mmCIF file of C-alpha atoms in Angstrom:
data_model
loop_
_atom_site.group_PDB
_atom_site.id
_atom_site.type_symbol
_atom_site.label_atom_id
_atom_site.label_comp_id
_atom_site.label_asym_id
_atom_site.label_seq_id
_atom_site.Cartn_x
_atom_site.Cartn_y
_atom_site.Cartn_z
ATOM 1 C CA MET A 11 -23.984 -24.660 82.157
ATOM 2 C CA GLY A 12 -23.585 -27.401 84.170
ATOM 3 C CA LEU A 13 -20.100 -28.691 82.945
ATOM 4 C CA PHE A 14 -18.635 -31.672 83.010
ATOM 5 C CA ASP A 15 -15.053 -32.167 82.728
ATOM 6 C CA THR A 16 -14.157 -36.015 82.006
ATOM 7 C CA HIS A 17 -10.777 -35.517 81.913
ATOM 8 C CA ALA A 18 -8.292 -33.214 83.995
ATOM 9 C CA HIS A 19 -4.972 -33.684 85.573
ATOM 10 C CA LEU A 20 -5.104 -31.613 88.439
ATOM 11 C CA TYR A 21 -2.170 -33.344 89.966
ATOM 12 C CA ASP A 22 0.624 -32.106 87.047
ATOM 13 C CA LYS A 23 3.532 -30.211 88.013
ATOM 14 C CA ALA A 24 1.609 -26.971 86.086
ATOM 15 C CA PHE A 25 -1.106 -26.848 89.167
ATOM 16 C CA ASP A 26 2.021 -26.663 91.433
ATOM 17 C CA ARG A 27 1.616 -22.520 92.115
ATOM 18 C CA ASP A 28 -2.307 -22.410 92.352
ATOM 19 C CA ARG A 29 -3.794 -25.715 92.315
ATOM 20 C CA GLU A 30 -5.626 -24.802 95.018
ATOM 21 C CA GLU A 31 -7.027 -21.103 93.163
ATOM 22 C CA VAL A 32 -7.691 -23.282 90.301
ATOM 23 C CA ILE A 33 -9.639 -25.754 91.930
ATOM 24 C CA HIS A 34 -11.928 -23.085 93.774
ATOM 25 C CA HIS A 35 -12.620 -21.587 90.802
ATOM 26 C CA ILE A 36 -13.865 -24.684 89.013
ATOM 27 C CA CYS A 37 -15.860 -25.840 92.092
ATOM 28 C CA LYS A 38 -17.870 -22.937 91.442
ATOM 29 C CA THR A 39 -18.166 -22.889 87.372
ATOM 30 C CA LEU A 40 -18.350 -26.642 86.434
ATOM 31 C CA ASP A 41 -20.345 -29.289 88.370
ATOM 32 C CA TYR A 42 -17.734 -32.177 87.978
ATOM 33 C CA VAL A 43 -14.337 -32.750 87.137
ATOM 34 C CA VAL A 44 -12.916 -36.488 86.832
ATOM 35 C CA ILE A 45 -9.042 -36.573 87.673
ATOM 36 C CA PRO A 46 -7.316 -39.859 85.742
ATOM 37 C CA SER A 47 -4.274 -41.075 86.688
ATOM 38 C CA GLU A 48 -0.411 -42.493 84.969
ATOM 39 C CA ASP A 49 0.614 -44.423 87.822
ATOM 40 C CA LEU A 50 0.749 -45.682 91.775
ATOM 41 C CA VAL A 51 1.909 -42.523 92.726
ATOM 42 C CA THR A 52 -0.480 -40.407 90.656
ATOM 43 C CA SER A 53 -3.163 -42.352 91.025
ATOM 44 C CA GLU A 54 -2.793 -41.661 95.039
ATOM 45 C CA LYS A 55 -2.812 -38.026 94.079
ATOM 46 C CA ALA A 56 -5.830 -37.870 92.333
ATOM 47 C CA VAL A 57 -7.993 -39.745 94.986
ATOM 48 C CA ALA A 58 -6.764 -37.674 97.413
ATOM 49 C CA LEU A 59 -7.579 -34.274 95.374
ATOM 50 C CA ALA A 60 -10.872 -36.342 94.701
ATOM 51 C CA GLU A 61 -11.402 -36.509 98.700
ATOM 52 C CA SER A 62 -10.653 -32.923 99.010
ATOM 53 C CA HIS A 63 -13.886 -31.772 97.416
ATOM 54 C CA PRO A 64 -17.110 -32.559 96.362
ATOM 55 C CA SER A 65 -16.839 -31.364 92.418
ATOM 56 C CA LEU A 66 -14.179 -33.878 92.067
ATOM 57 C CA TYR A 67 -13.609 -37.543 91.363
ATOM 58 C CA ALA A 68 -10.829 -39.393 90.510
ATOM 59 C CA ALA A 69 -9.988 -42.590 88.531
ATOM 60 C CA VAL A 70 -6.724 -44.327 89.191
ATOM 61 C CA GLY A 71 -4.377 -46.467 86.217
ATOM 62 C CA ILE A 72 -1.123 -46.982 84.282
ATOM 63 C CA HIS A 73 -0.588 -45.107 81.546
ATOM 64 C CA PRO A 74 0.305 -47.179 78.277
ATOM 65 C CA GLN A 75 3.320 -45.049 78.392
ATOM 66 C CA VAL A 76 4.913 -46.181 81.415
ATOM 67 C CA THR A 77 3.897 -49.587 81.473
ATOM 68 C CA LYS A 78 7.673 -50.689 80.562
ATOM 69 C CA ASP A 79 7.649 -49.673 84.427
ATOM 70 C CA ALA A 80 4.532 -51.687 85.912
ATOM 71 C CA THR A 81 4.290 -54.304 88.055
ATOM 72 C CA GLU A 82 1.362 -56.552 89.771
ATOM 73 C CA GLU A 83 2.488 -55.442 93.084
ATOM 74 C CA ALA A 84 1.550 -51.791 91.615
ATOM 75 C CA LEU A 85 -1.256 -52.784 89.870
ATOM 76 C CA ALA A 86 -2.293 -54.017 93.051
ATOM 77 C CA ALA A 87 -2.005 -50.441 95.211
ATOM 78 C CA ILE A 88 -3.767 -49.526 92.412
ATOM 79 C CA ALA A 89 -6.762 -52.171 92.572
ATOM 80 C CA ALA A 90 -7.334 -51.418 96.839
ATOM 81 C CA LEU A 91 -7.091 -47.835 96.479
ATOM 82 C CA ALA A 92 -10.782 -48.250 93.675
ATOM 83 C CA ARG A 93 -11.528 -51.069 96.145
ATOM 84 C CA THR A 94 -11.498 -49.007 99.014
ATOM 85 C CA HIS A 95 -12.232 -45.049 97.684
ATOM 86 C CA ASP A 96 -15.889 -44.417 96.496
ATOM 87 C CA LYS A 97 -14.832 -41.566 94.859
ATOM 88 C CA VAL A 98 -12.125 -43.588 92.303
ATOM 89 C CA LYS A 99 -14.945 -44.124 89.744
ATOM 90 C CA ALA A 100 -12.736 -45.650 87.273
ATOM 91 C CA VAL A 101 -9.642 -47.549 85.906
ATOM 92 C CA GLY A 102 -7.807 -44.976 83.979
ATOM 93 C CA GLU A 103 -6.109 -43.723 81.884
ATOM 94 C CA ILE A 104 -5.412 -46.659 79.967
ATOM 95 C CA GLY A 105 -4.806 -48.010 76.558
ATOM 96 C CA LEU A 106 -2.151 -47.597 73.619
ATOM 97 C CA ASP A 107 0.056 -45.253 72.624
ATOM 98 C CA TYR A 108 1.738 -45.937 69.346
ATOM 99 C CA TYR A 109 2.942 -42.215 68.194
ATOM 100 C CA TYR A 110 5.912 -42.055 71.310
ATOM 101 C CA LEU A 111 6.652 -46.131 72.116
ATOM 102 C CA TYR A 112 8.281 -44.897 74.865
ATOM 103 C CA THR A 113 6.913 -48.629 75.817
ATOM 104 C CA ASP A 114 7.026 -51.593 73.059
ATOM 105 C CA LYS A 115 3.852 -52.236 71.631
ATOM 106 C CA GLU A 116 3.581 -56.091 72.965
ATOM 107 C CA THR A 117 3.752 -54.537 77.007
ATOM 108 C CA GLN A 118 1.438 -52.496 76.214
ATOM 109 C CA LYS A 119 -0.900 -54.540 74.981
ATOM 110 C CA TYR A 120 -0.403 -56.982 77.950
ATOM 111 C CA TRP A 121 -1.551 -54.086 80.564
ATOM 112 C CA PHE A 122 -4.343 -52.304 78.267
ATOM 113 C CA ALA A 123 -5.682 -56.158 78.446
ATOM 114 C CA ARG A 124 -4.542 -56.567 82.502
ATOM 115 C CA GLN A 125 -6.242 -53.188 83.287
ATOM 116 C CA ILE A 126 -9.163 -53.866 81.376
ATOM 117 C CA GLU A 127 -9.907 -57.212 83.308
ATOM 118 C CA LEU A 128 -9.268 -55.469 86.477
ATOM 119 C CA ALA A 129 -11.752 -52.836 85.929
ATOM 120 C CA LYS A 130 -14.402 -55.495 85.177
ATOM 121 C CA GLU A 131 -13.186 -57.086 88.660
ATOM 122 C CA LEU A 132 -14.214 -53.952 90.317
ATOM 123 C CA ASP A 133 -17.574 -53.270 87.863
ATOM 124 C CA LEU A 134 -15.905 -49.653 87.226
ATOM 125 C CA PRO A 135 -15.597 -48.201 83.544
ATOM 126 C CA ILE A 136 -11.988 -47.882 81.642
ATOM 127 C CA LEU A 137 -10.786 -44.798 80.605
ATOM 128 C CA ILE A 138 -9.273 -45.405 77.660
ATOM 129 C CA HIS A 139 -5.980 -43.107 76.036
ATOM 130 C CA ASP A 140 -5.354 -44.173 72.556
ATOM 131 C CA ARG A 141 -2.603 -42.418 70.303
ATOM 132 C CA ASP A 142 -2.489 -44.014 66.810
ATOM 133 C CA ALA A 143 -3.303 -47.272 67.407
ATOM 134 C CA HIS A 144 -6.907 -47.501 66.877
ATOM 135 C CA GLY A 145 -6.830 -50.818 64.817
ATOM 136 C CA ASP A 146 -5.233 -52.577 68.496
ATOM 137 C CA THR A 147 -7.133 -50.255 70.381
ATOM 138 C CA LEU A 148 -10.392 -52.327 69.191
ATOM 139 C CA SER A 149 -9.006 -55.576 68.973
ATOM 140 C CA ILE A 150 -8.243 -55.336 72.742
ATOM 141 C CA LEU A 151 -11.763 -54.306 73.172
ATOM 142 C CA LYS A 152 -13.806 -56.539 71.044
ATOM 143 C CA ALA A 153 -11.422 -59.751 72.846
ATOM 144 C CA HIS A 154 -12.865 -58.861 76.607
ATOM 145 C CA GLN A 155 -15.964 -57.393 75.445
ATOM 146 C CA GLY A 156 -19.442 -58.321 77.736
ATOM 147 C CA GLY A 157 -20.644 -58.140 80.670
ATOM 148 C CA ASN A 158 -19.364 -55.195 82.638
ATOM 149 C CA LEU A 159 -17.186 -53.568 80.227
ATOM 150 C CA ARG A 160 -17.513 -50.274 79.530
ATOM 151 C CA GLY A 161 -16.074 -46.801 79.431
ATOM 152 C CA ILE A 162 -14.468 -43.474 77.454
ATOM 153 C CA LEU A 163 -12.451 -43.214 74.559
ATOM 154 C CA HIS A 164 -11.043 -40.297 76.344
ATOM 155 C CA CYS A 165 -9.350 -37.379 73.661
ATOM 156 C CA PHE A 166 -11.113 -38.981 70.559
ATOM 157 C CA SER A 167 -8.601 -38.270 67.602
ATOM 158 C CA GLY A 168 -10.029 -41.762 65.485
ATOM 159 C CA SER A 169 -12.320 -41.844 62.142
ATOM 160 C CA LEU A 170 -16.020 -41.775 61.957
ATOM 161 C CA GLU A 171 -16.093 -45.618 61.068
ATOM 162 C CA THR A 172 -14.019 -46.323 64.408
ATOM 163 C CA ALA A 173 -16.319 -44.065 67.010
ATOM 164 C CA LYS A 174 -18.963 -46.380 65.298
ATOM 165 C CA GLU A 175 -17.048 -49.453 66.229
ATOM 166 C CA LEU A 176 -16.351 -48.472 69.616
ATOM 167 C CA MET A 177 -19.959 -46.830 70.252
ATOM 168 C CA LYS A 178 -21.414 -50.521 69.086
ATOM 169 C CA LEU A 179 -19.164 -51.721 72.033
ATOM 170 C CA GLY A 180 -21.245 -49.360 74.834
ATOM 171 C CA PHE A 181 -18.671 -46.745 74.620
ATOM 172 C CA TYR A 182 -19.020 -42.870 74.945
ATOM 173 C CA ILE A 183 -16.867 -40.881 72.486
ATOM 174 C CA SER A 184 -15.222 -37.756 74.358
ATOM 175 C CA PHE A 185 -13.796 -34.425 72.599
ATOM 176 C CA ALA A 186 -11.444 -32.375 73.848
ATOM 177 C CA GLY A 187 -9.858 -29.091 72.771
ATOM 178 C CA PRO A 188 -8.343 -30.472 69.182
ATOM 179 C CA VAL A 189 -12.271 -29.677 68.015
ATOM 180 C CA VAL A 190 -11.900 -26.383 68.568
ATOM 181 C CA PHE A 191 -8.806 -26.115 66.546
ATOM 182 C CA PRO A 192 -9.715 -24.701 62.788
ATOM 183 C CA LYS A 193 -7.867 -26.914 60.847
ATOM 184 C CA SER A 194 -9.672 -29.527 62.586
ATOM 185 C CA LEU A 195 -11.702 -29.891 60.015
ATOM 186 C CA LYS A 196 -12.398 -34.342 60.374
ATOM 187 C CA LEU A 197 -12.251 -33.803 64.183
ATOM 188 C CA LYS A 198 -15.196 -31.606 64.089
ATOM 189 C CA GLU A 199 -17.200 -34.044 61.325
ATOM 190 C CA VAL A 200 -16.868 -37.199 63.503
ATOM 191 C CA ALA A 201 -18.142 -34.211 66.854
ATOM 192 C CA LYS A 202 -20.666 -33.301 64.776
ATOM 193 C CA GLU A 203 -22.559 -36.723 63.658
ATOM 194 C CA ILE A 204 -22.010 -38.516 67.308
ATOM 195 C CA PRO A 205 -25.244 -39.332 68.433
ATOM 196 C CA MET A 206 -26.125 -37.157 71.970
ATOM 197 C CA ASP A 207 -26.348 -40.319 74.538
ATOM 198 C CA ARG A 208 -22.908 -41.169 73.047
ATOM 199 C CA LEU A 209 -21.173 -37.186 73.493
ATOM 200 C CA LEU A 210 -18.659 -36.666 76.292
ATOM 201 C CA ILE A 211 -16.543 -33.604 76.730
ATOM 202 C CA GLU A 212 -13.639 -32.725 78.351
ATOM 203 C CA THR A 213 -10.066 -30.437 78.605
ATOM 204 C CA ASP A 214 -6.861 -32.948 79.367
ATOM 205 C CA SER A 215 -5.525 -30.229 81.205
ATOM 206 C CA PRO A 216 -3.217 -28.971 81.533
ATOM 207 C CA TYR A 217 -2.417 -29.960 77.923
ATOM 208 C CA LEU A 218 -4.495 -29.607 74.366
ATOM 209 C CA THR A 219 -5.571 -25.351 75.115
ATOM 210 C CA PRO A 220 -8.723 -24.966 72.754
ATOM 211 C CA PRO A 221 -8.523 -21.515 71.343
ATOM 212 C CA PRO A 222 -8.192 -18.499 72.461
ATOM 213 C CA PHE A 223 -5.918 -19.266 74.764
ATOM 214 C CA ARG A 224 -4.168 -21.744 72.753
ATOM 215 C CA GLY A 225 -0.144 -21.943 73.767
ATOM 216 C CA LYS A 226 -1.230 -21.507 77.613
ATOM 217 C CA ARG A 227 -1.778 -24.254 80.231
ATOM 218 C CA ASN A 228 -5.121 -25.887 79.959
ATOM 219 C CA ASP A 229 -7.714 -25.971 83.355
ATOM 220 C CA PRO A 230 -11.421 -27.530 83.435
ATOM 221 C CA SER A 231 -12.772 -23.777 83.193
ATOM 222 C CA ASN A 232 -12.139 -24.117 79.451
ATOM 223 C CA VAL A 233 -14.249 -27.401 78.744
ATOM 224 C CA ARG A 234 -17.036 -24.920 77.763
ATOM 225 C CA PHE A 235 -15.005 -24.029 74.229
ATOM 226 C CA VAL A 236 -15.575 -27.826 74.105
ATOM 227 C CA ALA A 237 -18.825 -27.522 74.136
ATOM 228 C CA GLU A 238 -19.544 -24.244 72.148
ATOM 229 C CA GLU A 239 -17.660 -25.538 69.635
ATOM 230 C CA ILE A 240 -19.437 -28.670 69.613
ATOM 231 C CA ALA A 241 -23.066 -27.058 69.729
ATOM 232 C CA ARG A 242 -22.160 -25.108 66.649
ATOM 233 C CA LEU A 243 -21.388 -27.872 65.012
ATOM 234 C CA LYS A 244 -24.765 -29.395 65.586
ATOM 235 C CA GLY A 245 -26.498 -26.464 65.431
ATOM 236 C CA VAL A 246 -27.948 -26.796 69.170
ATOM 237 C CA SER A 247 -27.089 -24.148 72.149
ATOM 238 C CA ALA A 248 -24.243 -24.712 74.047
ATOM 239 C CA GLU A 249 -26.307 -25.468 77.352
ATOM 240 C CA GLU A 250 -27.860 -28.346 75.280
ATOM 241 C CA ILE A 251 -24.395 -30.360 75.440
ATOM 242 C CA ALA A 252 -23.587 -29.331 78.519
ATOM 243 C CA GLU A 253 -26.599 -30.407 80.190
ATOM 244 C CA GLN A 254 -26.745 -34.041 77.852
ATOM 245 C CA THR A 255 -22.934 -34.428 78.599
ATOM 246 C CA LYS A 256 -22.850 -33.961 81.967
ATOM 247 C CA ARG A 257 -25.928 -36.482 82.439
ATOM 248 C CA ASN A 258 -23.657 -39.059 79.745
ATOM 249 C CA ALA A 259 -20.564 -38.414 82.108
ATOM 250 C CA MET A 260 -22.767 -39.185 84.952
ATOM 251 C CA GLU A 261 -23.998 -41.860 83.850
ATOM 252 C CA VAL A 262 -21.032 -43.593 82.029
ATOM 253 C CA TYR A 263 -19.113 -42.730 85.659
ATOM 254 C CA GLY A 264 -21.860 -43.924 87.816
ATOM 255 C CA ILE A 265 -22.012 -40.282 89.972
ATOM 256 C CA GLY A 266 -25.674 -39.922 91.783
ATOM 257 C CA LYS A 267 -26.156 -43.189 91.622
#
């Protein structure tokens, strides 16, 4: 299968012992992986990894959980990475996280909007983190819609109605390991209804490991289990899901253009 993992944190410390071995394996078994960032330091790490392997690409940005520490200087340095490195294909992951609230909501919303405008300036898609913040995420995206705004809702956890609103704005919907969990019945129903041309798959490695490896470290090779589950839900082959989601990912990330 020609698989594309649209979201994997390969710089995470969970990979410190065997990162090169993991990357060597996934570069043999997957076509592409995008490495999203959380701050300036991880943006630099993501770019370095992307430039060391042909199958890897990077996204740069400030994660909502750490926006309390964000500065204009850090954002300028992140923007410079995007401008000077061709393997940077998105701004992300950015967005809102109201589950942990490590950063207050207003600060999160400010930096989400700020990075949306940066992405439009750079003509790059955005990679969105939305946890328990579906309403505010949609409101901010609608306030900034138009022009070249585009991107991905990573590890989607919302309703079908929310997904439809996002797709109207031109966004892709990405599913990770939770869609494979036996108890994720509502999420499975949403995945079943997402049109093939708006569908993406990911692992969010090293987190959210799908069955049959639940409880162990996740890695991009497990994206095939996401493809297989969505194929089962839609009544198509896993190969069809793999190929279509790869085409979609290459389109939104501008790979191969």
